[in-house]
Short mmCIF file of C-alpha atoms in Angstrom, two decimals:
data_model
loop_
_atom_site.label_atom_id
_atom_site.label_comp_id
_atom_site.label_asym_id
_atom_site.label_seq_id
_atom_site.Cartn_x
_atom_site.Cartn_y
_atom_site.Cartn_z
CA UNK A 1 59.84 -54.19 14.91
CA UNK A 2 56.10 -53.23 14.78
CA UNK A 3 54.34 -51.15 17.43
CA UNK A 4 52.43 -53.16 19.97
CA UNK A 5 48.67 -53.00 19.18
CA UNK A 6 46.27 -52.28 22.09
CA UNK A 7 44.38 -55.33 23.25
CA UNK A 8 40.69 -55.77 22.65
CA UNK A 9 40.06 -55.55 26.41
CA UNK A 10 41.64 -52.08 26.57
CA UNK A 11 39.67 -50.90 23.53
CA UNK A 12 36.41 -52.29 24.91
CA UNK A 13 37.03 -50.75 28.32
CA UNK A 14 37.75 -47.39 26.72
CA UNK A 15 34.51 -47.51 24.74
CA UNK A 16 32.48 -48.47 27.84
CA UNK A 17 34.06 -45.67 29.91
CA UNK A 18 33.40 -43.17 27.11
CA UNK A 19 29.72 -44.19 26.95
CA UNK A 20 29.37 -43.99 30.76
CA UNK A 21 31.00 -40.55 31.01
CA UNK A 22 28.94 -39.30 28.05
CA UNK A 23 25.73 -40.51 29.73
CA UNK A 24 26.72 -38.85 33.02
CA UNK A 25 27.52 -35.61 31.18
CA UNK A 26 24.19 -35.76 29.32
CA UNK A 27 22.25 -36.29 32.57
CA UNK A 28 24.14 -33.42 34.23
CA UNK A 29 23.48 -31.05 31.32
CA UNK A 30 19.79 -32.02 31.28
CA UNK A 31 19.54 -31.42 35.02
CA UNK A 32 21.14 -27.99 34.69
CA UNK A 33 18.87 -27.08 31.79
CA UNK A 34 15.84 -28.18 33.82
CA UNK A 35 16.83 -26.22 36.92
CA UNK A 36 18.41 -23.21 35.19
CA UNK A 37 16.95 -22.41 31.81
CA UNK A 38 16.37 -19.27 29.82
CA UNK A 39 13.83 -18.65 27.10
CA UNK A 40 13.83 -15.83 24.57
CA UNK A 41 10.82 -14.07 23.09
CA UNK A 42 11.78 -13.30 19.49
CA UNK A 43 8.35 -12.00 18.44
CA UNK A 44 8.43 -8.40 17.23
CA UNK A 45 6.00 -7.03 19.82
CA UNK A 46 7.04 -9.41 22.66
CA UNK A 47 3.82 -11.43 22.68
CA UNK A 48 5.02 -13.79 25.43
CA UNK A 49 7.14 -11.45 27.58
CA UNK A 50 5.63 -10.83 31.01
CA UNK A 51 5.08 -7.27 32.19
CA UNK A 52 7.03 -5.85 35.14
CA UNK A 53 3.84 -5.97 37.24
CA UNK A 54 3.49 -9.71 36.73
CA UNK A 55 7.21 -10.36 37.31
CA UNK A 56 7.16 -8.39 40.57
CA UNK A 57 4.06 -10.30 41.70
CA UNK A 58 5.75 -13.63 40.98
CA UNK A 59 8.91 -12.62 42.84
CA UNK A 60 6.87 -11.60 45.89
CA UNK A 61 4.87 -14.82 46.22
CA UNK A 62 4.88 -16.21 49.76
CA UNK A 63 3.06 -19.44 48.96
CA UNK A 64 3.36 -21.87 46.07
CA UNK A 65 0.87 -21.59 43.21
CA UNK A 66 -0.09 -24.48 40.94
CA UNK A 67 -0.91 -23.84 37.28
CA UNK A 68 -2.76 -26.64 35.50
CA UNK A 69 -2.60 -26.29 31.72
CA UNK A 70 -5.71 -28.29 30.81
CA UNK A 71 -5.83 -27.98 27.01
CA UNK A 72 -6.34 -30.07 23.91
CA UNK A 73 -3.16 -29.66 21.78
CA UNK A 74 -5.37 -29.13 18.73
CA UNK A 75 -6.90 -25.97 20.20
CA UNK A 76 -5.98 -22.77 18.37
CA UNK A 77 -4.64 -21.09 21.53
CA UNK A 78 -2.59 -24.06 22.76
CA UNK A 79 0.86 -22.82 21.72
CA UNK A 80 0.06 -19.24 22.81
CA UNK A 81 -0.98 -20.24 26.32
CA UNK A 82 1.76 -22.86 26.64
CA UNK A 83 4.52 -20.35 25.89
CA UNK A 84 3.00 -17.83 28.28
CA UNK A 85 2.66 -20.29 31.17
CA UNK A 86 6.28 -21.37 30.75
CA UNK A 87 7.24 -17.74 31.28
CA UNK A 88 5.29 -17.78 34.56
CA UNK A 89 7.18 -20.90 35.62
CA UNK A 90 10.54 -19.40 34.66
CA UNK A 91 9.96 -16.09 36.44
CA UNK A 92 8.22 -17.63 39.45
CA UNK A 93 10.98 -20.13 40.25
CA UNK A 94 10.12 -22.70 42.91
CA UNK A 95 6.92 -20.82 43.83
CA UNK A 96 5.23 -21.81 40.55
CA UNK A 97 4.34 -25.43 39.82
CA UNK A 98 3.31 -26.11 36.25
CA UNK A 99 1.51 -29.22 35.01
CA UNK A 100 0.39 -29.93 31.46
CA UNK A 101 -2.71 -32.14 31.18
CA UNK A 102 -3.81 -33.36 27.76
CA UNK A 103 -7.46 -34.44 28.22
CA UNK A 104 -7.18 -36.68 25.14
CA UNK A 105 -4.12 -38.65 26.30
CA UNK A 106 -3.90 -38.17 30.08
CA UNK A 107 -7.38 -39.60 30.67
CA UNK A 108 -6.80 -40.72 34.25
CA UNK A 109 -5.30 -37.40 35.33
CA UNK A 110 -7.96 -35.44 33.42
CA UNK A 111 -10.78 -37.35 35.14
CA UNK A 112 -9.10 -36.86 38.52
CA UNK A 113 -8.95 -33.07 38.07
CA UNK A 114 -12.49 -32.96 36.64
CA UNK A 115 -13.79 -34.77 39.72
CA UNK A 116 -11.80 -32.63 42.16
CA UNK A 117 -12.79 -29.29 40.64
CA UNK A 118 -16.21 -30.39 39.37
CA UNK A 119 -16.10 -29.69 35.66
CA UNK A 120 -16.83 -31.83 32.61
CA UNK A 121 -13.24 -32.58 31.62
CA UNK A 122 -13.94 -31.43 28.06
CA UNK A 123 -13.13 -27.75 28.65
CA UNK A 124 -9.94 -26.02 27.58
CA UNK A 125 -8.75 -23.93 30.51
CA UNK A 126 -6.03 -22.92 32.92
CA UNK A 127 -6.64 -23.69 36.60
CA UNK A 128 -4.84 -21.46 39.10
CA UNK A 129 -4.64 -22.93 42.59
CA UNK A 130 -3.15 -21.74 45.86
CA UNK A 131 -4.01 -23.50 49.08
CA UNK A 132 -7.77 -24.07 49.19
CA UNK A 133 -8.61 -21.44 46.60
CA UNK A 134 -8.67 -21.91 42.87
CA UNK A 135 -9.92 -20.14 39.78
CA UNK A 136 -10.68 -21.27 36.24
CA UNK A 137 -9.61 -19.29 33.19
CA UNK A 138 -11.44 -20.61 30.17
CA UNK A 139 -9.81 -20.50 26.75
CA UNK A 140 -12.35 -18.17 25.14
CA UNK A 141 -11.73 -15.49 27.77
CA UNK A 142 -8.02 -15.30 26.94
CA UNK A 143 -8.37 -13.95 23.42
CA UNK A 144 -10.54 -11.68 21.35
CA UNK A 145 -11.26 -13.43 18.07
CA UNK A 146 -12.01 -11.92 14.68
CA UNK A 147 -14.69 -14.08 13.06
CA UNK A 148 -15.17 -11.91 9.98
CA UNK A 149 -13.24 -14.26 7.69
CA UNK A 150 -15.24 -17.36 8.59
CA UNK A 151 -17.97 -16.45 6.12
CA UNK A 152 -15.43 -16.91 3.32
CA UNK A 153 -13.95 -20.11 4.72
CA UNK A 154 -11.01 -18.52 6.53
CA UNK A 155 -10.19 -19.54 10.12
CA UNK A 156 -10.90 -17.27 13.07
CA UNK A 157 -8.05 -14.85 13.72
CA UNK A 158 -6.66 -13.79 17.10
CA UNK A 159 -7.31 -10.07 17.36
CA UNK A 160 -5.94 -9.55 20.88
CA UNK A 161 -4.35 -12.01 23.32
CA UNK A 162 -5.37 -11.38 26.96
CA UNK A 163 -3.62 -14.36 28.52
CA UNK A 164 -1.34 -12.45 30.87
CA UNK A 165 -4.11 -10.13 32.05
CA UNK A 166 -6.41 -13.07 32.88
CA UNK A 167 -3.78 -15.32 34.48
CA UNK A 168 -2.19 -12.60 36.62
CA UNK A 169 -5.61 -11.37 37.75
CA UNK A 170 -6.59 -14.92 38.73
CA UNK A 171 -3.28 -15.40 40.51
CA UNK A 172 -3.87 -12.27 42.56
CA UNK A 173 -7.35 -13.40 43.53
CA UNK A 174 -6.35 -16.85 44.76
CA UNK A 175 -3.29 -15.54 46.61
CA UNK A 176 -4.74 -12.43 48.22
CA UNK A 177 -8.51 -12.53 48.05
CA UNK A 178 -11.11 -14.58 49.82
CA UNK A 179 -14.04 -16.12 48.02
CA UNK A 180 -16.69 -13.45 47.53
CA UNK A 181 -20.37 -14.12 48.16
CA UNK A 182 -23.08 -13.51 45.59
CA UNK A 183 -26.62 -13.79 46.95
CA UNK A 184 -29.52 -15.17 44.86
CA UNK A 185 -32.92 -13.97 46.03
CA UNK A 186 -35.68 -16.48 46.87
CA UNK A 187 -39.38 -16.27 47.64
CA UNK A 188 -40.73 -14.99 44.29
CA UNK A 189 -40.37 -18.06 42.07
CA UNK A 190 -36.75 -17.29 41.12
CA UNK A 191 -34.33 -19.88 39.78
CA UNK A 192 -33.01 -22.08 42.59
CA UNK A 193 -29.22 -22.61 42.65
CA UNK A 194 -29.70 -26.03 44.28
CA UNK A 195 -32.20 -27.28 41.69
CA UNK A 196 -31.09 -29.39 38.74
CA UNK A 197 -34.39 -28.95 36.91
CA UNK A 198 -33.35 -28.41 33.27
CA UNK A 199 -35.82 -25.59 32.58
CA UNK A 200 -35.89 -23.61 35.83
CA UNK A 201 -32.95 -24.67 38.02
CA UNK A 202 -29.84 -22.52 38.35
CA UNK A 203 -27.49 -25.25 39.59
CA UNK A 204 -25.21 -24.94 36.55
CA UNK A 205 -25.01 -21.17 36.95
CA UNK A 206 -23.95 -21.58 40.58
CA UNK A 207 -21.31 -24.14 39.62
CA UNK A 208 -19.91 -21.72 37.04
CA UNK A 209 -19.53 -19.06 39.73
CA UNK A 210 -17.62 -21.45 41.96
CA UNK A 211 -15.08 -21.84 39.17
CA UNK A 212 -14.07 -18.21 39.51
CA UNK A 213 -13.76 -18.28 43.29
CA UNK A 214 -17.26 -16.93 43.99
CA UNK A 215 -19.56 -18.46 46.61
CA UNK A 216 -23.24 -18.51 45.52
CA UNK A 217 -25.59 -18.03 48.48
CA UNK A 218 -29.38 -17.66 48.87
CA UNK A 219 -31.30 -14.79 50.42
CA UNK A 220 -34.98 -14.54 51.36
CA UNK A 221 -35.82 -10.87 51.86
CA UNK A 222 -39.34 -11.76 53.02
CA UNK A 223 -37.99 -13.61 56.04
CA UNK A 224 -35.21 -11.13 56.71
CA UNK A 225 -35.41 -7.79 54.83
CA UNK A 226 -31.70 -7.14 54.95
CA UNK A 227 -28.84 -7.67 52.51
CA UNK A 228 -25.84 -9.15 54.38
CA UNK A 229 -22.77 -7.01 54.87
CA UNK A 230 -20.62 -9.61 53.09
CA UNK A 231 -22.74 -9.51 49.91
CA UNK A 232 -20.50 -8.75 46.94
CA UNK A 233 -23.50 -8.74 44.59
CA UNK A 234 -27.19 -9.58 44.36
CA UNK A 235 -28.78 -11.78 41.68
CA UNK A 236 -32.52 -11.73 40.94
CA UNK A 237 -33.01 -14.70 38.63
CA UNK A 238 -36.44 -14.69 37.01
CA UNK A 239 -38.99 -13.62 39.64
CA UNK A 240 -42.54 -14.77 38.88
CA UNK A 241 -44.33 -12.82 41.63
CA UNK A 242 -43.90 -9.22 42.82
CA UNK A 243 -41.37 -8.05 45.37
CA UNK A 244 -42.96 -6.38 48.37
CA UNK A 245 -42.38 -2.64 49.02
CA UNK A 246 -40.16 -3.39 52.04
CA UNK A 247 -37.99 -5.69 49.93
CA UNK A 248 -37.69 -3.13 47.14
CA UNK A 249 -36.68 -0.47 49.69
CA UNK A 250 -33.90 -2.76 50.95
CA UNK A 251 -32.62 -3.29 47.39
CA UNK A 252 -32.78 0.43 46.58
CA UNK A 253 -30.81 1.29 49.73
CA UNK A 254 -28.23 -1.37 48.91
CA UNK A 255 -27.70 0.02 45.42
CA UNK A 256 -27.56 3.69 46.43
CA UNK A 257 -25.89 3.68 49.82
CA UNK A 258 -23.54 0.74 49.38
CA UNK A 259 -22.88 1.19 45.66
CA UNK A 260 -24.35 -2.26 45.26
CA UNK A 261 -23.99 -4.68 42.38
CA UNK A 262 -27.09 -6.27 40.81
CA UNK A 263 -27.76 -8.82 38.07
CA UNK A 264 -31.42 -9.17 37.04
CA UNK A 265 -32.82 -11.72 34.58
CA UNK A 266 -36.51 -11.42 33.69
CA UNK A 267 -39.35 -13.51 32.29
CA UNK A 268 -41.91 -12.06 29.85
CA UNK A 269 -45.25 -11.40 31.49
CA UNK A 270 -43.96 -11.77 35.05
CA UNK A 271 -44.85 -8.88 37.38
CA UNK A 272 -41.78 -8.33 39.53
CA UNK A 273 -42.70 -4.81 40.75
CA UNK A 274 -39.12 -3.75 39.96
CA UNK A 275 -40.09 -1.38 37.14
CA UNK A 276 -39.63 1.81 39.17
CA UNK A 277 -36.28 0.63 40.49
CA UNK A 278 -35.02 -0.07 36.96
CA UNK A 279 -36.36 3.26 35.71
CA UNK A 280 -34.15 5.07 38.24
CA UNK A 281 -31.20 3.72 36.25
CA UNK A 282 -32.63 4.47 32.82
CA UNK A 283 -33.96 0.99 31.95
CA UNK A 284 -37.47 -0.19 31.12
CA UNK A 285 -38.50 -3.85 30.86
CA UNK A 286 -41.08 -3.86 28.03
CA UNK A 287 -44.27 -5.87 28.47
CA UNK A 288 -43.50 -7.96 25.41
CA UNK A 289 -42.36 -11.40 24.32
CA UNK A 290 -39.66 -11.65 21.66
CA UNK A 291 -40.98 -13.77 18.79
CA UNK A 292 -40.00 -14.67 15.26
CA UNK A 293 -41.86 -16.51 12.50
CA UNK A 294 -40.58 -19.10 10.04
CA UNK A 295 -42.50 -20.77 7.23
CA UNK A 296 -42.04 -24.55 7.09
CA UNK A 297 -43.79 -26.27 4.18
CA UNK A 298 -46.47 -23.62 4.12
CA UNK A 299 -47.01 -23.69 7.88
CA UNK A 300 -45.97 -20.64 9.94
CA UNK A 301 -44.15 -21.59 13.12
CA UNK A 302 -43.40 -19.10 15.90
CA UNK A 303 -39.95 -19.12 17.45
CA UNK A 304 -39.23 -17.95 20.99
CA UNK A 305 -35.45 -18.39 21.01
CA UNK A 306 -33.87 -15.20 19.69
CA UNK A 307 -30.38 -15.26 18.14
CA UNK A 308 -28.69 -12.06 19.25
CA UNK A 309 -25.50 -10.31 18.29
CA UNK A 310 -23.09 -8.91 20.87
CA UNK A 311 -22.47 -5.17 20.81
CA UNK A 312 -18.84 -4.23 21.35
CA UNK A 313 -16.94 -1.65 23.40
CA UNK A 314 -17.93 -3.15 26.73
CA UNK A 315 -15.96 -5.53 28.99
CA UNK A 316 -18.90 -7.97 29.11
CA UNK A 317 -19.22 -8.42 25.37
CA UNK A 318 -15.71 -7.69 24.06
CA UNK A 319 -14.39 -11.22 24.85
CA UNK A 320 -17.30 -12.87 22.99
CA UNK A 321 -17.72 -10.34 20.20
CA UNK A 322 -18.71 -12.02 16.96
CA UNK A 323 -20.42 -14.92 18.73
CA UNK A 324 -24.16 -15.54 18.70
CA UNK A 325 -26.08 -15.54 21.97
CA UNK A 326 -29.52 -17.16 22.22
CA UNK A 327 -32.14 -15.41 24.38
CA UNK A 328 -34.85 -17.98 25.16
CA UNK A 329 -38.32 -16.86 26.28
CA UNK A 330 -37.26 -13.21 26.40
CA UNK A 331 -38.78 -9.78 26.77
CA UNK A 332 -37.32 -6.67 25.20
CA UNK A 333 -35.67 -3.81 27.10
CA UNK A 334 -35.64 -0.09 26.37
CA UNK A 335 -33.03 2.48 27.32
CA UNK A 336 -34.93 5.51 28.60
CA UNK A 337 -34.00 9.15 27.90
CA UNK A 338 -31.67 10.44 30.62
CA UNK A 339 -33.49 11.87 33.62
CA UNK A 340 -32.31 14.94 35.50
CA UNK A 341 -29.53 14.03 37.91
CA UNK A 342 -29.25 10.46 36.61
CA UNK A 343 -25.79 8.99 37.10
CA UNK A 344 -24.42 6.70 34.44
CA UNK A 345 -25.95 5.84 31.10
CA UNK A 346 -27.26 2.36 30.24
CA UNK A 347 -25.28 0.57 27.54
CA UNK A 348 -26.93 -1.91 25.19
CA UNK A 349 -25.10 -5.23 25.27
CA UNK A 350 -27.09 -7.44 22.87
CA UNK A 351 -29.69 -7.01 20.15
CA UNK A 352 -31.83 -9.71 18.55
CA UNK A 353 -31.86 -10.20 14.80
CA UNK A 354 -34.24 -7.94 12.91
CA UNK A 355 -36.74 -10.69 12.05
CA UNK A 356 -37.82 -10.99 15.70
CA UNK A 357 -40.34 -8.52 17.10
CA UNK A 358 -41.72 -7.65 20.54
CA UNK A 359 -45.21 -9.16 20.74
CA UNK A 360 -47.53 -7.28 23.11
CA UNK A 361 -50.48 -9.70 22.86
CA UNK A 362 -48.40 -12.73 23.77
CA UNK A 363 -51.23 -14.30 25.79
CA UNK A 364 -53.38 -14.86 22.68
CA UNK A 365 -53.39 -17.41 19.88
CA UNK A 366 -52.33 -16.72 16.27
CA UNK A 367 -49.76 -14.10 17.19
CA UNK A 368 -48.24 -12.03 14.41
CA UNK A 369 -46.52 -8.69 14.08
CA UNK A 370 -48.94 -5.77 14.23
CA UNK A 371 -47.65 -2.41 13.03
CA UNK A 372 -48.01 0.36 15.62
CA UNK A 373 -48.79 -2.08 18.43
CA UNK A 374 -45.86 -4.47 18.59
CA UNK A 375 -42.21 -3.45 18.80
CA UNK A 376 -40.25 -3.73 15.57
CA UNK A 377 -36.92 -5.55 15.71
CA UNK A 378 -34.06 -5.55 16.28
CA UNK A 379 -34.87 -5.72 19.99
CA UNK A 380 -32.55 -4.75 22.83
CA UNK A 381 -32.23 -7.83 25.06
CA UNK A 382 -29.49 -6.98 27.56
CA UNK A 383 -28.35 -3.71 29.14
CA UNK A 384 -25.63 -2.67 31.59
CA UNK A 385 -25.29 0.53 33.63
CA UNK A 386 -22.47 1.90 35.78
CA UNK A 387 -23.16 4.99 37.87
CA UNK A 388 -19.45 5.45 38.52
CA UNK A 389 -18.47 6.29 34.95
CA UNK A 390 -17.79 9.89 33.95
CA UNK A 391 -18.00 11.33 30.46
CA UNK A 392 -17.54 8.64 27.82
CA UNK A 393 -16.84 6.02 30.45
CA UNK A 394 -13.07 6.44 30.39
CA UNK A 395 -13.03 7.64 34.02
CA UNK A 396 -14.19 5.15 36.67
CA UNK A 397 -15.06 6.44 40.15
CA UNK A 398 -16.56 3.23 41.50
CA UNK A 399 -20.34 3.22 41.64
CA UNK A 400 -23.40 1.01 41.39
CA UNK A 401 -23.30 -1.56 38.61
CA UNK A 402 -26.36 -3.29 37.17
CA UNK A 403 -26.85 -5.80 34.35
CA UNK A 404 -30.37 -6.59 33.13
CA UNK A 405 -31.15 -9.54 30.84
CA UNK A 406 -34.51 -9.85 29.11
CA UNK A 407 -34.30 -13.63 29.50
CA UNK A 408 -34.02 -15.63 32.72
CA UNK A 409 -34.58 -18.98 30.96
CA UNK A 410 -31.29 -18.71 29.06
CA UNK A 411 -29.38 -19.14 32.33
CA UNK A 412 -31.30 -22.23 33.47
CA UNK A 413 -29.51 -25.59 33.51
CA UNK A 414 -30.43 -26.87 30.03
CA UNK A 415 -29.62 -23.67 28.06
CA UNK A 416 -26.40 -23.22 30.04
CA UNK A 417 -25.27 -26.61 28.76
CA UNK A 418 -26.83 -26.35 25.29
CA UNK A 419 -25.64 -22.88 24.26
CA UNK A 420 -21.93 -22.22 25.00
CA UNK A 421 -22.32 -18.44 24.99
CA UNK A 422 -24.94 -18.41 27.77
CA UNK A 423 -22.43 -19.28 30.55
CA UNK A 424 -19.86 -16.92 29.03
CA UNK A 425 -22.29 -14.01 29.05
CA UNK A 426 -23.43 -14.81 32.60
CA UNK A 427 -19.87 -15.15 33.92
CA UNK A 428 -18.71 -11.99 32.15
CA UNK A 429 -21.67 -10.06 33.55
CA UNK A 430 -21.09 -11.17 37.14
CA UNK A 431 -17.34 -10.56 36.83
CA UNK A 432 -18.00 -7.06 35.52
CA UNK A 433 -20.46 -6.00 38.22
CA UNK A 434 -18.01 -7.33 40.82
CA UNK A 435 -15.08 -5.58 39.17
CA UNK A 436 -13.54 -9.01 39.26
CA UNK A 437 -10.68 -8.17 36.96
CA UNK A 438 -7.98 -6.49 38.98
CA UNK A 439 -7.07 -3.13 37.51
CA UNK A 440 -3.51 -4.13 36.69
CA UNK A 441 -3.01 -2.01 33.62
CA UNK A 442 -1.78 -5.05 31.64
CA UNK A 443 -2.63 -4.38 28.03
CA UNK A 444 -3.68 -7.20 25.70
CA UNK A 445 -1.04 -8.28 23.18
CA UNK A 446 -2.07 -7.55 19.61
CA UNK A 447 -0.41 -9.82 17.03
CA UNK A 448 0.87 -8.00 13.99
CA UNK A 449 -0.63 -9.01 10.70
CA UNK A 450 1.53 -8.86 7.60
CA UNK A 451 0.12 -8.77 4.10
CA UNK A 452 1.58 -8.25 0.66
CA UNK A 453 -0.40 -5.95 -1.59
CA UNK A 454 0.16 -6.44 -5.34
CA UNK A 455 -1.23 -4.55 -8.27
CA UNK A 456 -2.67 -6.67 -11.13
CA UNK A 457 0.49 -6.16 -13.21
CA UNK A 458 2.72 -7.16 -10.30
CA UNK A 459 0.53 -10.21 -9.63
CA UNK A 460 0.90 -11.41 -13.23
CA UNK A 461 4.63 -10.70 -13.17
CA UNK A 462 5.05 -12.77 -10.00
CA UNK A 463 3.00 -15.57 -11.55
CA UNK A 464 5.19 -15.50 -14.62
CA UNK A 465 8.36 -15.77 -12.52
CA UNK A 466 6.99 -18.71 -10.53
CA UNK A 467 5.30 -20.58 -13.38
CA UNK A 468 7.67 -19.82 -16.28
CA UNK A 469 11.01 -18.30 -15.33
CA UNK A 470 11.91 -20.65 -12.47
CA UNK A 471 11.05 -23.88 -14.34
CA UNK A 472 12.85 -22.55 -17.44
CA UNK A 473 15.95 -21.76 -15.37
CA UNK A 474 16.02 -25.27 -13.93
CA UNK A 475 15.55 -26.76 -17.42
CA UNK A 476 18.35 -24.65 -18.92
CA UNK A 477 20.63 -25.57 -16.04
CA UNK A 478 19.97 -29.25 -16.65
CA UNK A 479 20.65 -28.88 -20.38
CA UNK A 480 23.91 -27.04 -19.67
CA UNK A 481 25.12 -29.82 -17.36
CA UNK A 482 24.16 -32.47 -19.91
CA UNK A 483 26.03 -30.66 -22.71
CA UNK A 484 29.09 -30.20 -20.53
CA UNK A 485 29.23 -33.90 -19.70
CA UNK A 486 28.86 -34.90 -23.38
CA UNK A 487 31.62 -32.53 -24.32
#
């Protein structure tokens, strides 16, 4: 007597129940992994492990913070920033909201964010938002790049990753700090932050400041010779006429008595009457125009846009080291010998290429370099000074900070959109004079580079193994198998 076989109905029911329970189990496991997950940083120097300072900040958050990861997946820093932001989400729990926006695929969402925060939608950045405050962290500020290999066709290499430093600093600012006010002077032909004129307006510069939680304001010292108490910094953007003695006195008092912060951008030939003020801090604006000459089909053409290299070892230039900055319609600057009792030493930030000289007779036709009269390149085009530094600058006591640019045109609307390094230099300069980066003590992560050094004999030996020994071994193995089968 044979065993009774299970009916098809029982078998079918069993299969259906198995599928249902498996689906329920899969959903449950996925839910648990979404709510309670753990990631591991297996890199040797813990590139994506958050510091204790950041972890403690995340644990102490009282209000939710939104992190928008607005990046093109093809960008070289995409995976670095993505892994780091996921650590913020993991450590921050329900206080950190994390959204990935691919501007190439999520077009509707990308346009919505671009409209809300007023940016082009083509940038690669992280947006940190809490309540009504937000701050942008652009991709290029999160890493120091080594461009030395690009001349030989090699890609740019990440020299130091500053993602945690930048994101945590931004998080602190939007959670704890109010928007700081930077005042742009008016009344002397300066760039107007409300003007969209491509050559003279500073609308784009003002919009860039808003991205980093700074409120650009205007100030007319002629009407009211007083710098407001809430002024975090003062910007003098390309004056064309002189400041009056009363105005200069107000600025001097602000710098000395309030340890003020000042960004000055100058035009060649313009008489601002600020020479004595700059000289107190060891800086002279030369009465020159930076020019270069190029021969095109036998015709000499003068160039007024100076390619300049960034000089390192300064927080303004370190993030954009290796990049070329263009100083348009510029005058040269000179660092003066230190005067008795002078606090702080000016630091050169950018120098033009050697082919450009400082023309002193720039108001005449047929200009050319004249030995002994004009200034030989390379010209200093940007300088910074901090009166609070002691010794080699390793000790910071908190003093007056000033940045002087020999070009005001480079920060006008058109150059700010045409040359990508112009906004970076402007933003870095304003952030530095404001001490915008919180002194968290979070060190940049330096990726380890591994290389294999071979002597010529070792190189040829390795080539022989790869090109001869390995193919020969495979061939002999095949012959041995063939012989064995025939036998």
